[in-house]
Amino acid sequence: MYKFPEGFFWGAATSGVQSEGSKNQVNKSIWNYWFEKEPKRFSGEIGPDVVCDTYNKFKEDVALMKEINFNSFRTSIQWARLIKDFETGEVCEDAVRFYNEYIDELLKNGVEPIINLYHFDMPSELQEKFGGFESKKVVNLFVLFAQKAFELFGDRVKYWTTFNEPIVPVEGGYLYDFHYPNKKDPKLATQVAYNIILAHAKTVNLYKNMKISGEIGVILNLTPSYSRSNSEEDLKAAYMADLFFNRSFLDPMLKGEFPKDLCEILKEHNLTPETTKEELKEIEKAKVDFLGVNYYVPRRVKAKEKKDEKFNNPEYYFDYYINPDGRFNPYRDNNEIYPVALYDIAKNVQENYGNIPWYLAEIGIAMDLNSEGDVKEDGLIDDTFRTDLMKEHFIQLHRAIEEGSNCFGVHQWTFIDCWSWLNSFKRRYGFYRLDLETGKRIKKKHGVWFAQLAKDNGFEK
Ligand code: IFM
């Protein structure tokens, strides 16, 4: 039996925008705004208005969590829902009621909430007026929002995270055109990345100053980079990919410093963001209590074949390649499946980041409706494909824990099939299927397996 440490967190993650629906939301996020503007960019032209309707159904949903033995769960508070007036920090009373009731319902049912503050959801007013995280004013407005959340819910929420996958809004919004404001501007990208790191640091420092009992961390999507060969050029390519996509946030957020090599490279391309000494001190001082890691796929890289004329994005330094010996998920754009990466991440955190307490904050196997199929005679959806792969990943995690990795839990992406940005509902990840016509939740077989896993705090070989 693969047994996990006592008190291990078992549960799932989602986010406010992806699950709540926009009912009674006092302000719009960039997702409401962008969908109104360009619905055709969203798969099936489905926007964030209704999604799982958690705003109305959270009680029913917490009961479903209990049914599959969750002891913990992550969601986010939407900035655009909680705050009515961004400049004064005046809150929306209905949002306070909703989040209070939701948090209380979780606690009443023995589900520990992990509350995240930013999951890609910039209020559109702040994006339009100030350029979102392009501006340091918005950094301070974010800290004000965080302060309100800590004051309102900090008596009950014991685990907070500042940002989920903070690199993604930089990639999507400023390099590769999959988030609003769809700019392709590496100079702005580095400023936004820096400002997000600053917002994170200021929030962590504020939380510590407020002396609330609880812990604060951040959730990073870590994608280990593997080189095609041991040639110097290929190894350098992997080093660069790791520098840009992992260490760019890991180092400042966990060690309080930016990787020297990265700073030099940015300088070389005239991409250094505007910083001040005080801000850098703030970043240095911000110590997180724990790390959340999201893992889905490995990154396979090789030396660049043809040099780009100028730096447009980190791929200036490497090319991607497909692992000839890899296994792939046919239901998700042939994404490589590589459970060993999870072991490698755990070892990296253990050896290079002080073995900080961490949890697997997202891991998921995407399928689509066809591959999951219809409801079977037993009333379940058969997603054994997902369970088999999850087992392989958890075995690798277990191996790392046996070797001393300080991992305290697993949250799978996701609880109920949720809306996923431009992909809307194209890919399904949930323990429960969401029927888009009726809003009904239908359990999948993997949910049954997970319930046993959570109950036993482990699983049979
Ligand atoms: O839906 C997203 C989530 O918002 C962040 N991590 C990856 C998920 C699946 O694509």
XYZ file of C-alpha atoms in Angstrom, residues 16 82 130 177 201 204 234 250 285 313 339 352 391 412 423 426 431:
17
model
C -13.851 31.950 -8.688
C -15.627 41.345 -3.465
C -4.411 51.655 -15.653
C -2.103 36.130 -27.079
C 5.576 40.209 -1.740
C 2.745 38.363 2.132
C 20.853 21.129 -25.683
C 10.472 30.455 -7.938
C 11.649 40.138 3.014
C 9.720 35.567 -26.161
C 4.816 11.097 -14.055
C 17.225 23.765 -4.016
C -1.982 6.365 -9.805
C -6.623 17.510 -8.278
C -11.172 26.491 -23.976
C -13.778 21.712 -24.339
C -14.557 14.340 -10.406
